[in-house]
Short mmCIF file of C-alpha atoms and ligand atoms in Angstrom, two decimals:
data_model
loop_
_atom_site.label_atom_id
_atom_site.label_comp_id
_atom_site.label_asym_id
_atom_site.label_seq_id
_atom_site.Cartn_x
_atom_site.Cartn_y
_atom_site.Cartn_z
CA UNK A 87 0.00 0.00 0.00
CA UNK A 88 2.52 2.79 0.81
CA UNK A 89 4.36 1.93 -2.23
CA UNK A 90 1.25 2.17 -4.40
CA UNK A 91 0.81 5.79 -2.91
CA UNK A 92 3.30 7.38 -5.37
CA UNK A 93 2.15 5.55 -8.38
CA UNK A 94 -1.61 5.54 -8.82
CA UNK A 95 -3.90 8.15 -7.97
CA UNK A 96 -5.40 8.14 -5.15
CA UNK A 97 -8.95 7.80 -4.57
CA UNK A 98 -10.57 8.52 -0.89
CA UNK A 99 -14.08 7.79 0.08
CA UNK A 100 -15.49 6.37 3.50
CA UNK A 101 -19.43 5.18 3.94
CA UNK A 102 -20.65 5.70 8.19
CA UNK A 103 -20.94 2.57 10.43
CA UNK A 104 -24.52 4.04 11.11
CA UNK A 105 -26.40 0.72 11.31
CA UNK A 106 -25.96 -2.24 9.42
CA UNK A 107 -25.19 -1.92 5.39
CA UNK A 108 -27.43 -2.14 3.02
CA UNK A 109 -28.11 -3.16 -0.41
CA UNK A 110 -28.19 0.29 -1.38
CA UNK A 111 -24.51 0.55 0.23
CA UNK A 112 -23.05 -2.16 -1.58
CA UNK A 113 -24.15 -1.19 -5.20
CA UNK A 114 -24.46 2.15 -4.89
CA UNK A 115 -20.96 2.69 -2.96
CA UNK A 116 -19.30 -0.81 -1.87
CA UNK A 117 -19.16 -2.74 -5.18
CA UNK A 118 -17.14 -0.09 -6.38
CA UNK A 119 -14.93 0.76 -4.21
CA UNK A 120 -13.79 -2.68 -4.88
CA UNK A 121 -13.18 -2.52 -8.20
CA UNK A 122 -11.61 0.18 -8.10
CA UNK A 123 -8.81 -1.50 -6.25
CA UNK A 124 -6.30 -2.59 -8.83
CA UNK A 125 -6.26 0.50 -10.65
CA UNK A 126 -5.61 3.37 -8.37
CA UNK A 127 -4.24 3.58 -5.21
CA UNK A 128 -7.84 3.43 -2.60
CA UNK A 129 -7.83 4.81 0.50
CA UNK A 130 -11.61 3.88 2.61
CA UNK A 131 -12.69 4.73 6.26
CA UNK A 132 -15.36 3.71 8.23
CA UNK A 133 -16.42 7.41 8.89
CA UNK A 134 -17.31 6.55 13.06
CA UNK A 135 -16.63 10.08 14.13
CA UNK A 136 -19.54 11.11 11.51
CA UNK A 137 -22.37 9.21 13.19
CA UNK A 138 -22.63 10.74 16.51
CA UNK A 139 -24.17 13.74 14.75
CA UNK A 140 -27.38 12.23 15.45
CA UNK A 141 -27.72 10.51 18.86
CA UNK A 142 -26.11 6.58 18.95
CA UNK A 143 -26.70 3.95 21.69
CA UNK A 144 -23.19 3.27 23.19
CA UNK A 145 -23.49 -0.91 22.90
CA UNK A 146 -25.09 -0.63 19.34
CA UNK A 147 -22.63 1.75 17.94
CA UNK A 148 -19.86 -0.49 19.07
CA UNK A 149 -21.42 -3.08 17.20
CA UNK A 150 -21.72 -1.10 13.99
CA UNK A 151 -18.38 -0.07 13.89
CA UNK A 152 -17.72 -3.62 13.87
CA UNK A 153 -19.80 -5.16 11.89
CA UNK A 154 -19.54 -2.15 9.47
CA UNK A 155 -15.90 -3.27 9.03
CA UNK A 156 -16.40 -6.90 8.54
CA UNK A 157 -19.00 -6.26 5.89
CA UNK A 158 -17.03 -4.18 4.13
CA UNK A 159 -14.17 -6.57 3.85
CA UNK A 160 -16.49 -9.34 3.27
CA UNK A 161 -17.53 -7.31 0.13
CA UNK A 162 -14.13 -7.61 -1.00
CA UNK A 163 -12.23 -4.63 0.28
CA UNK A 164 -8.63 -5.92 0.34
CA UNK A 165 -6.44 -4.93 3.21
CA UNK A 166 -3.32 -5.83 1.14
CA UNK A 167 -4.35 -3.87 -1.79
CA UNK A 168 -6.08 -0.70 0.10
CA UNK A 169 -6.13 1.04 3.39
CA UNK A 170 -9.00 0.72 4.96
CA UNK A 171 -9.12 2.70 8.32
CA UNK A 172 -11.05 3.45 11.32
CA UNK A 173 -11.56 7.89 11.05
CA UNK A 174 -11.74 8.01 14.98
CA UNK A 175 -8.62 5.70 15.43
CA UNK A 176 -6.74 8.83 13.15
CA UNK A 177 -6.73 11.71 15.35
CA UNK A 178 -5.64 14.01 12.15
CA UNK A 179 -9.14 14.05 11.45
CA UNK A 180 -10.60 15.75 14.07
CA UNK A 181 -7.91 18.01 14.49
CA UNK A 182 -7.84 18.71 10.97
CA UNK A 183 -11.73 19.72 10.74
CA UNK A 184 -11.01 22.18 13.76
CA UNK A 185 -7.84 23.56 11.55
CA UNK A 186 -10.64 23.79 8.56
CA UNK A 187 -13.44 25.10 10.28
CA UNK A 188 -11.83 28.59 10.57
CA UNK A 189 -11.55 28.91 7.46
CA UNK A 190 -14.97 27.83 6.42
CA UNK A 191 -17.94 30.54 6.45
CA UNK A 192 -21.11 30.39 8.60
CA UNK A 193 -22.85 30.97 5.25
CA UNK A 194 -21.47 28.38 3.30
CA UNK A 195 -22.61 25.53 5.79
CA UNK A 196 -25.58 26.99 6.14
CA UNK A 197 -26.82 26.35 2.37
CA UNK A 198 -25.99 22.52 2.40
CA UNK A 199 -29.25 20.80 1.78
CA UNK A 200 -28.11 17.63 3.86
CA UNK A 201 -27.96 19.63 6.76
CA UNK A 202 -31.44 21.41 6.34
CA UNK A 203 -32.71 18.14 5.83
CA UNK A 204 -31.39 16.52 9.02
CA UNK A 205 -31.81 19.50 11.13
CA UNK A 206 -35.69 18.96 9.76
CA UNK A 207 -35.40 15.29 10.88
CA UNK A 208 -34.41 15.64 14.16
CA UNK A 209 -35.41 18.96 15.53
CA UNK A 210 -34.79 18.03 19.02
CA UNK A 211 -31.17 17.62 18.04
CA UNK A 212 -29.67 19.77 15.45
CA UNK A 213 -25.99 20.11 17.01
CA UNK A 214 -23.54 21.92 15.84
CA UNK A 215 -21.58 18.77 14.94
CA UNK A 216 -24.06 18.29 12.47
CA UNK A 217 -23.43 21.71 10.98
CA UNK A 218 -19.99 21.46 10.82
CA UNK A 219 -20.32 17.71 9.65
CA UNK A 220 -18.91 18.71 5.81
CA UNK A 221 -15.71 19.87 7.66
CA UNK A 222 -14.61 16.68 9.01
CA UNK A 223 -15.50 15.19 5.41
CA UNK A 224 -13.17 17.71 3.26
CA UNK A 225 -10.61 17.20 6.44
CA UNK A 226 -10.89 13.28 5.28
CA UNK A 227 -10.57 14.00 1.88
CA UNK A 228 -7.90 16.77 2.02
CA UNK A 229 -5.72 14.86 4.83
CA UNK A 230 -4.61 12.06 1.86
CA UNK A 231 -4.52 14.61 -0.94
CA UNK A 232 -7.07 12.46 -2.67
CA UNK A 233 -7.33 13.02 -6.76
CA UNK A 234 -10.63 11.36 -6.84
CA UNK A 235 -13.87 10.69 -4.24
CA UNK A 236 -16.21 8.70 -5.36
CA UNK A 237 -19.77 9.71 -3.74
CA UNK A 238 -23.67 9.39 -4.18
CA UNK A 239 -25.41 12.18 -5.69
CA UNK A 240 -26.47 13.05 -1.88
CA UNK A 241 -22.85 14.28 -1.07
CA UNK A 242 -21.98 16.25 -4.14
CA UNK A 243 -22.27 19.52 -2.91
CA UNK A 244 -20.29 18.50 0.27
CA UNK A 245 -17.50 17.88 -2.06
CA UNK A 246 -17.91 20.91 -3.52
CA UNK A 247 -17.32 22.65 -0.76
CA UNK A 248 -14.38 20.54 0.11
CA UNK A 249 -12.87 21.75 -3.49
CA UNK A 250 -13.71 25.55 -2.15
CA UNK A 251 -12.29 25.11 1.27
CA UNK A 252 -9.12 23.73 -0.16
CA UNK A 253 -9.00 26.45 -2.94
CA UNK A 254 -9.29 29.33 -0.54
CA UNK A 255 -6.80 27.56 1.98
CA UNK A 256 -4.30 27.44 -1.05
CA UNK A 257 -5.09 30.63 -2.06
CA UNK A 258 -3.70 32.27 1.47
CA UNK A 259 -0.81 29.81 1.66
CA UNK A 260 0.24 28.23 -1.27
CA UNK A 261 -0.15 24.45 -2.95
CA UNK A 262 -0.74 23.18 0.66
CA UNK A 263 -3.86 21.00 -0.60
CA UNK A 264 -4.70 18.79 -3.83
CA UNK A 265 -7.96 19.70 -5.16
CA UNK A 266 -10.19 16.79 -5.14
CA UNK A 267 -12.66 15.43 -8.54
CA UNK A 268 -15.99 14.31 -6.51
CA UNK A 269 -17.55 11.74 -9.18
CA UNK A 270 -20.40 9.77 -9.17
CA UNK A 271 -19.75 6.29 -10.36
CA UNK A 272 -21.13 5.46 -13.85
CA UNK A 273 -21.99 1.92 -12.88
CA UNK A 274 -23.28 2.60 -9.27
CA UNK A 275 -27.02 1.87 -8.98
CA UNK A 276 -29.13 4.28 -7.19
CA UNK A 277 -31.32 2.17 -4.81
CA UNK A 278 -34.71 3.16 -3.85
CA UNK A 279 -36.60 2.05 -0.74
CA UNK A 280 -38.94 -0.97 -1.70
CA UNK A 281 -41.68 0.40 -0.56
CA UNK A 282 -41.55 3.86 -1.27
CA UNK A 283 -39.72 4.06 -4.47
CA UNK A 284 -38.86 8.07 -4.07
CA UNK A 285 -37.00 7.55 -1.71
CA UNK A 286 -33.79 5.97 -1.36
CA UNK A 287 -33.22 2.94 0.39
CA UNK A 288 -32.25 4.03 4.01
CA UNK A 289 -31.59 1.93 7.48
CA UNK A 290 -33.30 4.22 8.98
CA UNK A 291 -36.81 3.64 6.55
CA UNK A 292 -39.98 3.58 8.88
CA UNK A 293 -41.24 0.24 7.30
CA UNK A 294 -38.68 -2.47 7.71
CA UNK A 295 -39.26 -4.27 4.33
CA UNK A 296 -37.94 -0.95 2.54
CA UNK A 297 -35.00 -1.94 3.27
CA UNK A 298 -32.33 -5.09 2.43
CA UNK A 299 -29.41 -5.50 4.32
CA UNK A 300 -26.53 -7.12 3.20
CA UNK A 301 -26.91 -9.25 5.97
CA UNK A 302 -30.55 -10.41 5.59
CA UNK A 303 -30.86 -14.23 5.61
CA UNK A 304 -32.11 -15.68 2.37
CA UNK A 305 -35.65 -16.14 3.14
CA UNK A 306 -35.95 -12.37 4.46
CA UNK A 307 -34.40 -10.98 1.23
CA UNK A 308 -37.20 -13.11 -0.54
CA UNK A 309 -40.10 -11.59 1.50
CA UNK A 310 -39.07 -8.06 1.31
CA UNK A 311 -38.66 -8.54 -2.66
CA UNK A 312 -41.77 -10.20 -3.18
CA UNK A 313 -43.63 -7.18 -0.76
CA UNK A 314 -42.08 -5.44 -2.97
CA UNK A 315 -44.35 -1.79 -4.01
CA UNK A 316 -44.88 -2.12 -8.05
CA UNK A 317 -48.29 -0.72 -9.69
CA UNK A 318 -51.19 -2.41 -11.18
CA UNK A 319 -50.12 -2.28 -14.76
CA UNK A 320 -48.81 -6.16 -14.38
CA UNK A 321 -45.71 -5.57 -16.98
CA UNK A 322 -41.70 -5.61 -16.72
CA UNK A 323 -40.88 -2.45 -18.42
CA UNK A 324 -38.79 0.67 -17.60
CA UNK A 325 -41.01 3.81 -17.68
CA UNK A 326 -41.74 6.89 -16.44
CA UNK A 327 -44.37 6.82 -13.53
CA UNK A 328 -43.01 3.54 -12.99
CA UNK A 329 -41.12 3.96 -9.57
CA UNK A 330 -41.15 0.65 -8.05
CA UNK A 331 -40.87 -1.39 -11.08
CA UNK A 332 -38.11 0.65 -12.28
CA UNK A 333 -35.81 0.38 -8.80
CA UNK A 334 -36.73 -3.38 -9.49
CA UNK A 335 -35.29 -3.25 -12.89
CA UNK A 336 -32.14 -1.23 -11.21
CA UNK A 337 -31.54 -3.69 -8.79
CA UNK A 338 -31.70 -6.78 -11.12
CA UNK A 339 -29.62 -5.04 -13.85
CA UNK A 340 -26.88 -4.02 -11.24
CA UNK A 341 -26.83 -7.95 -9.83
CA UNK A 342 -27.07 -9.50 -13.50
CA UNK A 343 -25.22 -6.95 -15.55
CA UNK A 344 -28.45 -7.25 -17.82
CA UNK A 345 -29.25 -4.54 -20.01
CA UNK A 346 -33.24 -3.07 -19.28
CA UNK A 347 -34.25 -3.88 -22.88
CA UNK A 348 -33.19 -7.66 -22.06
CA UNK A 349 -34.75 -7.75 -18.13
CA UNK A 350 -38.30 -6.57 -20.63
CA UNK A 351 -37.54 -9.50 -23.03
CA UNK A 352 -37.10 -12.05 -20.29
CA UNK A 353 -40.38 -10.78 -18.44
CA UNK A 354 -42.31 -10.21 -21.79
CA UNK A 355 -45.67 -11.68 -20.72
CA UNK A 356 -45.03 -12.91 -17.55
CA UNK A 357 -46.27 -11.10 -14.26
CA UNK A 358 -44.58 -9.15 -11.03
CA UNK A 359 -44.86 -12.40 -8.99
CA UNK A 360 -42.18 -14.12 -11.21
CA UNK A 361 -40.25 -10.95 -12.00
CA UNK A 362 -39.90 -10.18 -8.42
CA UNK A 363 -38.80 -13.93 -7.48
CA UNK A 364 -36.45 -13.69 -9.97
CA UNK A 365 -35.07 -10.45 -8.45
CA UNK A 366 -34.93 -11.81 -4.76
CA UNK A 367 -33.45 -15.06 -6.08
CA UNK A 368 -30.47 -12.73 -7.91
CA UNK A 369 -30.21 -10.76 -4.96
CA UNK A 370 -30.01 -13.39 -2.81
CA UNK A 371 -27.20 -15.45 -4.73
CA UNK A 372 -24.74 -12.15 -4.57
CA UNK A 373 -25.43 -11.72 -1.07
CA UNK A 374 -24.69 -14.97 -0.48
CA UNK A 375 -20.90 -15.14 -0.16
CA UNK A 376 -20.57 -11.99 1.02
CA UNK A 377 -22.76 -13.03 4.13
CA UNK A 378 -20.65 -16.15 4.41
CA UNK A 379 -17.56 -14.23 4.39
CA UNK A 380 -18.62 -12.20 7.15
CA UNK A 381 -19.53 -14.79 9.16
CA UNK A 382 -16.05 -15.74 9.05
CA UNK A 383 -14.85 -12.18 9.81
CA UNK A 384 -17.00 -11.39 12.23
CA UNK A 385 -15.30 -14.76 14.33
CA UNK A 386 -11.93 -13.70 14.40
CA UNK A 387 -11.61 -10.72 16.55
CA UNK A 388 -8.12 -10.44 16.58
CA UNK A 389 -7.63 -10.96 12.98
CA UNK A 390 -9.98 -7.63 12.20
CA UNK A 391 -8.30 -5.91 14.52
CA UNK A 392 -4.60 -6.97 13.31
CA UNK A 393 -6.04 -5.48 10.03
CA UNK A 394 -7.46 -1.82 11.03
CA UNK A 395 -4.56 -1.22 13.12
CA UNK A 396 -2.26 -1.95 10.41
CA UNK A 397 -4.29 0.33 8.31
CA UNK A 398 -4.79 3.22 11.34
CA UNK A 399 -0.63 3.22 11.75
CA UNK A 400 -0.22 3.90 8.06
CA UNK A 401 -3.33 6.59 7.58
CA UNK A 402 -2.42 8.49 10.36
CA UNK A 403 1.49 8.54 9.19
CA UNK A 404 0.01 9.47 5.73
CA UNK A 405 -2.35 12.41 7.10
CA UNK A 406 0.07 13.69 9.19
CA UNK A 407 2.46 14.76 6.38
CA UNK A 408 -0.21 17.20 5.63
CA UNK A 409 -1.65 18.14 8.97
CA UNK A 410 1.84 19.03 9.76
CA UNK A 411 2.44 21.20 6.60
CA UNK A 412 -1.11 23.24 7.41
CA UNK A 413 -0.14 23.93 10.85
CA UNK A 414 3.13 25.02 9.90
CA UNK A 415 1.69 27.51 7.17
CA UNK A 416 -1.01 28.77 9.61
CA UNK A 417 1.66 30.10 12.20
CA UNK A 418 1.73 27.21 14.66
CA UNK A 419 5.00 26.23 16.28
CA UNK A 420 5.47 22.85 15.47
N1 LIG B 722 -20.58 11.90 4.53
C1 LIG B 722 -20.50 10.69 3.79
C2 LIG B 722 -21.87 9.98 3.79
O1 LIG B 722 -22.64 10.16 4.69
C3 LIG B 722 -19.47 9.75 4.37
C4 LIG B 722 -18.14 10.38 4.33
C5 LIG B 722 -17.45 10.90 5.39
C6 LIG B 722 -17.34 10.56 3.17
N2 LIG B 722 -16.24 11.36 4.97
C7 LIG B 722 -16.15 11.19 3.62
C8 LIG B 722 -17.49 10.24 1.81
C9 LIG B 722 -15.13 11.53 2.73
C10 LIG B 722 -16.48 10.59 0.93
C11 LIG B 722 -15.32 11.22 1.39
O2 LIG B 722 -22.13 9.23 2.88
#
């Protein structure tokens, strides 16, 4: 890995241990991030120190984190061939979003939409962590000089204002920062909620079968697929107005590689029963080693551990190069 540093470019991105991850995660965000191991030089995080912008149970959280991490590997994230850290384990973080925050204006957090829509969310809690929650992120980014961070559509204008903070921070100082390319993957499917199609899939959806985690058993996957929200025009095609179908289509295309014109063919005169059987069995056969794999994981304690530290020791040697170099430019004695 620290070899690979020099040679590739380097891609950042990091998903929150928030809950467990879900379908959604792993083809919107995960599945990626894995093949984009080979080619460029991936650094990932387990963002922990983002979560506790909304309110976590102590026990559950440690969990997460956990399981989070296992998952993630189980997907395929290689510890040989990327880093994949733990944020609160590097302490650059943190102090980096402090560093960052003074240079960030009041009004410029104020506009992002994610926080306007969380603050609406939880009213009884809208911290300022959760305000100053795009900080930490462009810290995260900036702290490896990432080239490229590959995001859902939801956290584009975060990066944007990562690319701003670190423009305006070399402005007054010099080439202190890289200036990251946000990009949303070409091949990442956007998952929508099974049972309201708008939205997209979320943990934290009201109705439980909105959601598939990656590690649902088999026969769960199958019930939530075949409860599955569709309409009552009875055909397999991708239209407008077509919501539920559509995500259905998404999801099967992402898991088969199948083009929509051929998922219509194969349904051509058969009904959503079958089409959504056929959906929960694909779904179900991906999943299946990935589950397996983390069963294994999730076992060996010491052997997850021996991995993240390995990864923390090297991220935090990596992040201080920079912290270091924006300290020294602001006026600190180092
Ligand atoms: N905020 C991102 C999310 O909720 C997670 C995240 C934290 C992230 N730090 C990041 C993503 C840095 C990309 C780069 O999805």
């Amino acid at each position: 890995m620290e070899n690979n540093e020099v040679k590739k470019d380097v891609v950042f991105s990091a998903i929150q241990p928030s809950g467990t991850i879900t379908l959604g995660n792993y083809l919107g965000a995960v599945r990626n991030w894995v093949k984009m191991q080979d080619e460029h030089s991936c650094i990932y995080a387990l963002a922990d120190l983002h979560t506790i912008t909304v309110r976590q149970q102590t026990a559950v959280m440690r969990k997460n984190i956990l399981d989070a991490y296992a998952s993630i590997m189980a997907c395929g994230i290689d510890v040989e061939k990327s880093l994949f850290f733990i944020q609160s384990h590097v302490h650059t973080h943190a102090e980096l979003a402090w560093l960052l925050s003074c240079y960030t204006q009041f009004g410029e957090l104020s506009r992002m939409t994610q926080f306007k829509d969380k603050s609406a969310k939880h009213a009884d809690n809208i911290n300022a962590g959760l305000f100053t929650y795009p900080v930490l992120m462009a810290g995260d980014i900036l702290l490896y000089q990432a080239d490229k961070v590959p995001v859902g559509a939801d956290q584009k204008q975060h990066i944007e204002l990562t690319r701003d903070i670190a423009e305006r921070f070399n402005g007054l100082y010099g080439n202190v920062f890289k200036v990251p390319e946000g990009f949303i993957p070409k091949n990442g499917a956007r998952v929508m909620s099974l049972q309201d199609p708008t939205k997209k899939m979320s943990k934290s959806d009201e109705n439980v079968n909105g959601c598939v985690h990656l590690l649902d058993p088999p026969e769960v996957i199958m019930k939530k697929f075949k409860r599955a929200v569709t309409d009552s025009e009875a055909c397999v095609r991708y239209a407008e107005g077509k919501d539920g179908v559509n995500n259905l289509m998404a999801i099967y295309s992402a898991v088969t590689g199948q083009s929509m014109e051929q998922i219509e063919n194969e349904f051509a005169g058969k009904g959503y029963g079958d089409f959504k059987t056929a959906v929960g069995e694909a779904v179900i056969e991906e999943l299946r080693p990935i589950r397996e794999k983390y069963e294994q994981l999730i076992q060996d304690k010491g052997y997850l551990e021996e991995c993240y530290r390995k990864a923390d020791e090297i991220a935090l040697k990596i992040s201080l190069r920079t912290l270091n170099k924006v300290k020294k430019k602001i006026g600190f004695v180092l």
